[in-house]
Amino acid sequence: MRRLISAWAVTAALVSAAASGPALAAAATPAEAKAFIEQAEARLLSLWIDAERASWVYSTFITDDTELIQAQARQRVIDETVKLAKEAQRFKGLKLEPSVARKLALLPISLSLVAPSDPAKSKELSELAAQMEGIYGKGKYCPPGKECMDIGAISERLTESHNAKELQELWEGWHAIAIPMRPKYERFVTLANEGAREIGFDDLGALWRSGYDMPPAEFAKEMDRLYDQVKPLYLALHCYVRRRLAETFGKELVPPGKPIPVHLLGNLWGQQWGGIYKLVAPPTEEMGYDLTKLLVAKKVDPKQLVGYGEGFFKSLGFAPLPASFWERSQFVKPKDRDVVCHASAWDIDWKDDLRLKMCIKVNDEDFVTVHHELGHNFYQRAYNKQPPLFAQGANDGFHEGIGDAIALSATPAYLVKIGLLDKVPAGNDELNYLMKLALDKVAFLPFGLFVDQWRWKVFAGEITPANYNKAWWELKLKYQGIIPPSPRSEADFDPGAKYHVAANTPYSRYFLAAILQFQFHRALCKEAGFKGPLHECSIYGSEKVGAKFAKMLAMGTSQPWPDELAALSGERKMDASAILEYFAPLKKWLDEQNDGQVCGW
């Protein structure tokens, strides 16, 4: 799956191109610049489509051959992009049409990975990237004397078992799959940085931070500013969850005022805690329904689950997904081969060959995931009339946040309208509803921030191979208040046990999406005329909202993201106040529950 290109400030256009590029041509003209970028787009689009097809085949059929085919296709994209970025230097300093200047600015940051110009090194880097993703995709934990478990089976068991010893074994078993990745990752960083420096960036992390219409240093500060807004909410949730986990596992394992052992949180990385909802749910309230049980009772199959997601967008006035989507997507895990089960949405041809890749389980979690992933697909189709370099999200946080904003409308009232629930539960189920959501949305915030904090420092050389693992856990402790279940060493490579590290996928987008989805949701609810508490709003069925939404989506990355945010919300700055408003009733309750507790770690 390609990296979603983000916009860079046009005033900084081409600052990233390397000094090693061609010398400024005296005869360069604006007309030549326009012709150059149009030809570059056409060339890149052809390579992007080839690479997308190769990646799809690899992700849905992992073999040594498909791994090599994918690596070769990716290498061609990287090589051509670097070549074009260097050639574009001849237009630096010209007064250009705004759209041409913006495209030239987007060109060098259209990749999450840039290879060195040396053909041998470029080939090596592409192969390393494919190999690491393959190690992850084929990863399994084989308990002694028992059947091997893939990541899906492990994750499911983590939410079912309350046996601390078993949970530790599952966690350690999965993380062991990343150990062979460690030397590959070290070499990968060296080569990726070399490539980034060739086109003018200090390192690969600096390239990533350049995709947000602001200087890289300002973007890092913006991330910290947003987290500071939501940190008190996370700390309150952490404090409450720790106390409740101690009731199940004992204070010896979960002592007050100390970090939480990660294996007890129902998730391999401690990134979302919804798997332990039943252990920490507000004791005096009742949810009133169990979405997983409702889906099972209705005998919903994976394809029908996807149909619910499509139905939401259709209710907003969006056209149905093309027939090819239903024919070409992967909804279930094949029994006869290895695949990458990590859910993802695909736009194979930048037009209408949209696909979903999941190993769907019919449960509440995948119900939400389907809505999220289809948000990508409908966004992809909305901007498919834009030129190739503009056929992306306003920034990558927008792309992730769109589907999440839609999923926030999966309220009990929505479930009634689509026939999954007979009626909205009577009584006050507010705290349970918000708690279940907070265990995923709020618990995720520090995780979403620290993954790229680690990688930025790795790429910058602040974290060296000698302390990859130590630094990973130091950051998890600092931001999440989480520790490993057993001593870890530099023989381990726990970062590689997370897909996005193995697959070199920038992660800041997910943190931004965790903030933006609530900002989007508040704006859409306002457009719908909703007056009640934000967590009760569903925009399902509002074609008025859908029309405004579609207009913003269709802009792609043709304008700086503040302009596109303003088009939807009237706001030009990312703001976490909407998430605080959404969870305000829960925060008040958590503070009451935490009274007298030793919070923090």
XYZ file of C-alpha atoms in Angstrom, residues 90 115 153 179 236 245 270-271 309 318 337 357 463 573 584 586 591:
17
model
C 16.536 23.491 -12.659
C 16.947 4.938 -1.800
C -5.240 -15.958 17.098
C 14.413 -10.762 16.358
C -6.993 9.781 34.429
C -6.506 -4.485 36.754
C -0.644 -1.824 24.697
C -1.848 0.602 22.053
C -19.903 0.257 6.199
C -22.101 8.774 -1.812
C -1.337 -19.288 2.190
C -7.697 -6.138 2.550
C 19.154 6.289 19.261
C -5.712 24.778 13.351
C -16.123 15.177 29.344
C -16.193 10.176 31.483
C -11.606 11.996 38.471
